[in-house]
Amino acid sequence: MTQSEIIVAVDYPTIQKAIELAQSLDPESCRLKVGKELFTRGGPQFIEAVHKLGFDVFLDLKFHDIPNTVAAACRAAADLGVWMINVHALGGRRMMEAAQEAVDNSSHVPKLIAVTILTSHSNGELHEIGLSGSAEENVLRLANLAKNSGLDGVVCSAKEAAKLKQEISSDFILVTPGIRPAWAEKGDQSRVMTPREAISAGSDYLVIGRPITESDDPQSALLKLIDELAE
Ligand code: C5P
């Protein structure tokens, strides 16, 4: 298993492009994140194909449903042999505990993390759906709930990483998107951090998509990122 902190977000509309990207990357240098679009198109066969190429997979399906259904989905995801899966913390304690129990009883145990508040939500939207307080307060409360429900960590903004490491625990895994090296386009991400800033702030794993996937030479872009981290 690779020791790399980098998880490449494979956000492509076709399986062929996704496989070509995987073939161009070295599984010793990164893991892959497979989300809803790609999994809906390629399903377990796509996961099997990238496993055969040697990659660890973060299956980013963000399950959110009644505890029994989420537990069953987590069991099915664990059976795919993936390295990491996730659920929505807003599903609540019983849902997260059921998910963790299902994972713990699987023959292959993936890391289980939670999404707290989607970074696309403004404070106004949170209030509209009935959540009071700021996004930051909600993130901290839900991350604590995920920890107390037995989960391994959360997806969070690197801007929140230092506070979460300090207030929850140093071994609680923080997976952070919104990462941009200084040389890359920001795209639609607004609150970005460089890979080194994110790791210094306490991120354990960096989810990086377009700076690698839209590069003419994804493996070189990945190696450039790794070199920057090692500097
Ligand atoms: O291309 P880019 O590096 O922006 O990709 C980031 C990845 O992380 C995408 O798959 C995106 O959906 C995901 N993500 C995010 N912000 C979140 C949660 C997930 O950018 N809060």
CSV table of C-alpha atoms and ligand atoms in Angstrom, one decimal:
chain,number,residue,atom,x,y,z
A,1,MET,CA,0.0,0.0,0.0
A,2,THR,CA,1.3,3.4,-0.9
A,3,GLN,CA,2.3,5.9,1.8
A,4,SER,CA,1.3,8.9,-0.4
A,5,GLU,CA,-0.9,11.6,1.1
A,6,ILE,CA,-2.3,12.4,-2.3
A,7,ILE,CA,-5.7,11.2,-3.4
A,8,VAL,CA,-6.4,12.0,-7.1
A,9,ALA,CA,-10.1,12.9,-7.7
A,10,VAL,CA,-10.9,11.0,-10.9
A,11,ASP,CA,-13.8,13.2,-12.0
A,12,TYR,CA,-14.3,12.1,-15.6
A,13,PRO,CA,-17.6,11.5,-17.5
A,14,THR,CA,-16.3,8.3,-19.2
A,15,ILE,CA,-14.8,5.1,-17.9
A,16,GLN,CA,-12.3,5.1,-20.8
A,17,LYS,CA,-10.8,8.5,-19.8
A,18,ALA,CA,-10.7,7.4,-16.2
A,19,ILE,CA,-8.9,4.2,-17.0
A,20,GLU,CA,-6.5,6.1,-19.3
A,21,LEU,CA,-5.7,8.5,-16.4
A,22,ALA,CA,-5.2,5.6,-14.0
A,23,GLN,CA,-2.8,3.9,-16.5
A,24,SER,CA,-0.8,7.1,-16.7
A,25,LEU,CA,-0.3,7.3,-12.9
A,26,ASP,CA,1.9,5.3,-10.6
A,27,PRO,CA,-0.1,3.6,-7.8
A,28,GLU,CA,3.0,4.0,-5.6
A,29,SER,CA,2.5,7.8,-5.8
A,30,CYS,CA,-1.1,8.3,-5.1
A,31,ARG,CA,-4.6,6.9,-4.3
A,32,LEU,CA,-7.7,7.5,-6.4
A,33,LYS,CA,-11.1,9.0,-5.4
A,34,VAL,CA,-14.0,7.6,-7.3
A,35,GLY,CA,-17.2,9.6,-6.9
A,36,LYS,CA,-20.9,9.3,-7.7
A,37,GLU,CA,-20.7,10.1,-11.5
A,38,LEU,CA,-17.9,7.6,-12.3
A,39,PHE,CA,-19.3,4.9,-10.0
A,40,THR,CA,-22.8,5.3,-11.4
A,41,ARG,CA,-21.3,4.7,-14.9
A,42,GLY,CA,-18.6,2.2,-14.2
A,43,GLY,CA,-19.8,0.4,-11.0
A,44,PRO,CA,-17.9,-2.4,-9.3
A,45,GLN,CA,-16.1,-3.3,-12.5
A,46,PHE,CA,-14.4,0.0,-12.7
A,47,ILE,CA,-13.2,-0.4,-9.1
A,48,GLU,CA,-12.0,-3.9,-9.9
A,49,ALA,CA,-10.1,-2.5,-12.9
A,50,VAL,CA,-8.2,0.2,-10.9
A,51,HIS,CA,-7.6,-2.3,-8.1
A,52,LYS,CA,-5.9,-4.5,-10.7
A,53,LEU,CA,-3.7,-1.6,-11.7
A,54,GLY,CA,-2.6,-1.4,-8.1
A,55,PHE,CA,-4.5,1.6,-6.7
A,56,ASP,CA,-6.1,2.1,-3.3
A,57,VAL,CA,-9.6,3.6,-3.8
A,58,PHE,CA,-11.5,6.1,-1.8
A,59,LEU,CA,-15.1,5.4,-2.8
A,60,ASP,CA,-16.7,8.8,-2.3
A,61,LEU,CA,-20.5,8.0,-2.3
A,62,LYS,CA,-21.4,10.0,0.8
A,63,PHE,CA,-24.1,7.6,2.0
A,64,HIS,CA,-27.1,9.2,3.9
A,65,ASP,CA,-30.2,7.2,4.6
A,66,ILE,CA,-31.8,5.2,7.5
A,67,PRO,CA,-29.2,3.3,9.6
A,68,ASN,CA,-30.1,-0.1,8.2
A,69,THR,CA,-29.8,1.0,4.6
A,70,VAL,CA,-26.5,2.8,5.2
A,71,ALA,CA,-25.1,-0.2,7.0
A,72,ALA,CA,-26.0,-2.4,4.1
A,73,ALA,CA,-24.5,0.0,1.6
A,74,CYS,CA,-21.3,0.2,3.7
A,75,ARG,CA,-21.1,-3.6,3.8
A,76,ALA,CA,-21.4,-3.7,0.0
A,77,ALA,CA,-18.7,-1.0,-0.4
A,78,ALA,CA,-16.4,-2.9,2.0
A,79,ASP,CA,-16.9,-6.0,0.0
A,80,LEU,CA,-15.5,-4.2,-3.0
A,81,GLY,CA,-12.2,-4.1,-1.2
A,82,VAL,CA,-11.8,-0.3,-1.2
A,83,TRP,CA,-9.5,1.6,1.1
A,84,MET,CA,-11.8,4.3,2.3
A,85,ILE,CA,-15.6,5.1,2.2
A,86,ASN,CA,-17.8,7.9,3.6
A,87,VAL,CA,-21.2,8.8,4.9
A,88,HIS,CA,-22.9,12.1,5.8
A,89,ALA,CA,-22.6,13.0,9.5
A,90,LEU,CA,-26.0,14.7,9.2
A,91,GLY,CA,-27.4,11.1,9.1
A,92,GLY,CA,-26.8,11.1,12.8
A,93,ARG,CA,-25.2,9.0,15.5
A,94,ARG,CA,-27.3,5.8,15.0
A,95,MET,CA,-26.6,5.9,11.3
A,96,MET,CA,-22.9,6.4,11.7
A,97,GLU,CA,-22.7,3.7,14.4
A,98,ALA,CA,-24.5,1.2,12.2
A,99,ALA,CA,-22.1,2.1,9.3
A,100,GLN,CA,-19.1,1.5,11.5
A,101,GLU,CA,-20.4,-1.7,12.9
A,102,ALA,CA,-21.1,-3.0,9.4
A,103,VAL,CA,-17.6,-2.1,8.3
A,104,ASP,CA,-16.0,-3.6,11.4
A,105,ASN,CA,-17.8,-6.9,10.7
A,106,SER,CA,-16.6,-7.0,7.1
A,107,SER,CA,-13.8,-9.3,5.9
A,108,HIS,CA,-12.0,-6.2,4.5
A,109,VAL,CA,-12.3,-3.1,6.7
A,110,PRO,CA,-12.0,0.2,4.9
A,111,LYS,CA,-11.5,3.5,6.7
A,112,LEU,CA,-14.8,5.1,7.3
A,113,ILE,CA,-15.1,8.9,7.4
A,114,ALA,CA,-17.9,11.4,7.4
A,115,VAL,CA,-18.8,14.5,5.4
A,116,THR,CA,-19.8,17.3,7.9
A,117,ILE,CA,-21.2,20.3,6.1
A,118,LEU,CA,-20.7,20.6,2.3
A,119,THR,CA,-18.4,23.4,1.5
A,120,SER,CA,-20.8,24.5,-1.2
A,121,HIS,CA,-23.3,25.6,1.6
A,122,SER,CA,-23.4,29.2,2.6
A,123,ASN,CA,-24.4,30.2,6.1
A,124,GLY,CA,-27.7,31.5,4.6
A,125,GLU,CA,-28.4,28.0,3.1
A,126,LEU,CA,-27.6,26.3,6.4
A,127,HIS,CA,-30.2,28.6,8.2
A,128,GLU,CA,-32.7,27.8,5.4
A,129,ILE,CA,-32.5,24.1,6.1
A,130,GLY,CA,-32.8,24.8,9.8
A,131,LEU,CA,-29.2,24.6,11.0
A,132,SER,CA,-28.3,27.5,13.3
A,133,GLY,CA,-24.8,28.8,13.9
A,134,SER,CA,-22.0,29.3,11.4
A,135,ALA,CA,-20.7,26.6,9.0
A,136,GLU,CA,-17.6,26.3,11.2
A,137,GLU,CA,-19.6,25.6,14.4
A,138,ASN,CA,-21.7,23.0,12.6
A,139,VAL,CA,-18.5,21.4,11.2
A,140,LEU,CA,-17.0,21.1,14.6
A,141,ARG,CA,-20.1,19.7,16.2
A,142,LEU,CA,-20.6,17.1,13.4
A,143,ALA,CA,-16.9,16.1,13.4
A,144,ASN,CA,-17.2,15.5,17.2
A,145,LEU,CA,-20.3,13.4,16.6
A,146,ALA,CA,-18.5,11.4,13.9
A,147,LYS,CA,-15.6,10.8,16.3
A,148,ASN,CA,-18.0,9.8,19.1
A,149,SER,CA,-19.8,7.4,16.7
A,150,GLY,CA,-16.5,5.6,16.2
A,151,LEU,CA,-15.6,6.9,12.7
A,152,ASP,CA,-12.0,7.3,11.6
A,153,GLY,CA,-12.2,10.9,10.4
A,154,VAL,CA,-13.9,13.5,8.3
A,155,VAL,CA,-13.7,15.3,5.0
A,156,CYS,CA,-13.0,19.0,5.7
A,157,SER,CA,-11.5,22.2,4.3
A,158,ALA,CA,-7.8,22.6,5.0
A,159,LYS,CA,-8.8,25.9,6.6
A,160,GLU,CA,-10.6,23.9,9.3
A,161,ALA,CA,-7.9,21.3,9.8
A,162,ALA,CA,-5.8,22.9,12.5
A,163,LYS,CA,-8.9,23.5,14.7
A,164,LEU,CA,-10.2,19.9,14.2
A,165,LYS,CA,-6.9,18.3,15.0
A,166,GLN,CA,-6.6,20.4,18.2
A,167,GLU,CA,-10.2,20.0,19.4
A,168,ILE,CA,-10.8,16.3,18.4
A,169,SER,CA,-7.7,14.3,18.4
A,170,SER,CA,-4.4,14.0,16.5
A,171,ASP,CA,-5.3,10.5,15.2
A,172,PHE,CA,-8.6,11.6,13.7
A,173,ILE,CA,-8.1,11.5,9.9
A,174,LEU,CA,-8.6,14.7,8.0
A,175,VAL,CA,-9.2,14.4,4.3
A,176,THR,CA,-9.1,17.8,2.5
A,177,PRO,CA,-10.1,18.9,-1.0
A,178,GLY,CA,-9.7,22.5,-2.2
A,179,ILE,CA,-6.0,22.1,-2.7
A,180,ARG,CA,-4.1,24.1,-5.3
A,181,PRO,CA,-0.3,24.3,-5.8
A,182,ALA,CA,0.8,27.8,-6.6
A,183,TRP,CA,1.3,26.9,-10.3
A,184,ALA,CA,-2.2,25.5,-10.9
A,185,GLU,CA,-5.5,27.2,-11.9
A,186,LYS,CA,-8.0,27.6,-9.1
A,187,GLY,CA,-11.0,26.6,-11.2
A,188,ASP,CA,-14.2,26.9,-9.2
A,189,GLN,CA,-12.5,26.4,-5.8
A,190,SER,CA,-12.3,29.7,-3.9
A,191,ARG,CA,-10.9,29.0,-0.4
A,192,VAL,CA,-7.8,27.0,-1.5
A,193,MET,CA,-4.5,26.1,0.2
A,194,THR,CA,-1.3,24.7,-1.3
A,195,PRO,CA,-0.4,21.1,-0.5
A,196,ARG,CA,2.3,22.1,2.0
A,197,GLU,CA,0.0,24.6,3.8
A,198,ALA,CA,-2.7,21.9,4.1
A,199,ILE,CA,-0.3,19.3,5.5
A,200,SER,CA,1.2,21.9,7.9
A,201,ALA,CA,-2.3,22.7,9.0
A,202,GLY,CA,-3.0,19.1,9.9
A,203,SER,CA,-4.5,17.5,6.8
A,204,ASP,CA,-3.6,13.8,6.5
A,205,TYR,CA,-4.7,13.3,2.9
A,206,LEU,CA,-5.1,15.8,0.1
A,207,VAL,CA,-7.8,15.3,-2.5
A,208,ILE,CA,-6.5,16.9,-5.7
A,209,GLY,CA,-8.3,16.7,-9.0
A,210,ARG,CA,-7.9,19.1,-11.9
A,211,PRO,CA,-4.3,20.2,-11.3
A,212,ILE,CA,-3.4,16.5,-12.1
A,213,THR,CA,-6.3,15.3,-14.2
A,214,GLU,CA,-6.3,18.3,-16.6
A,215,SER,CA,-2.6,18.3,-17.0
A,216,ASP,CA,-1.1,17.2,-20.3
A,217,ASP,CA,1.2,14.9,-18.3
A,218,PRO,CA,-0.7,13.8,-15.1
A,219,GLN,CA,2.2,11.7,-13.7
A,220,SER,CA,4.6,14.6,-14.0
A,221,ALA,CA,2.1,17.0,-12.3
A,222,LEU,CA,1.8,14.4,-9.5
A,223,LEU,CA,5.6,14.1,-9.1
A,224,LYS,CA,5.9,17.9,-9.0
A,225,LEU,CA,3.4,18.0,-6.2
A,226,ILE,CA,5.2,15.2,-4.3
A,227,ASP,CA,8.5,17.0,-4.7
A,228,GLU,CA,6.9,20.2,-3.4
A,229,LEU,CA,5.6,18.3,-0.3
A,230,ALA,CA,9.1,16.9,0.3
A,231,GLU,CA,10.9,20.2,0.1
B,1,C5P,O1,-10.5,19.3,-9.3
B,1,C5P,P1,-10.5,19.6,-7.8
B,1,C5P,O2,-9.1,19.5,-7.2
B,1,C5P,O3,-11.2,20.9,-7.4
B,1,C5P,O4,-11.3,18.4,-7.2
B,1,C5P,C1,-11.7,18.3,-5.8
B,1,C5P,C2,-12.5,17.1,-5.6
B,1,C5P,O5,-12.9,17.1,-4.2
B,1,C5P,C3,-13.8,17.0,-6.4
B,1,C5P,O6,-14.0,15.6,-6.6
B,1,C5P,C4,-14.8,17.6,-5.5
B,1,C5P,O7,-16.1,17.1,-5.8
B,1,C5P,C5,-14.3,17.1,-4.2
B,1,C5P,N1,-14.8,18.0,-3.1
B,1,C5P,C6,-14.5,19.3,-3.0
B,1,C5P,N2,-15.0,20.0,-1.9
B,1,C5P,C7,-15.7,19.4,-0.9
B,1,C5P,C8,-15.9,18.0,-1.0
B,1,C5P,C9,-15.5,17.3,-2.1
B,1,C5P,O8,-13.9,19.9,-3.8
B,1,C5P,N3,-16.1,20.1,0.1
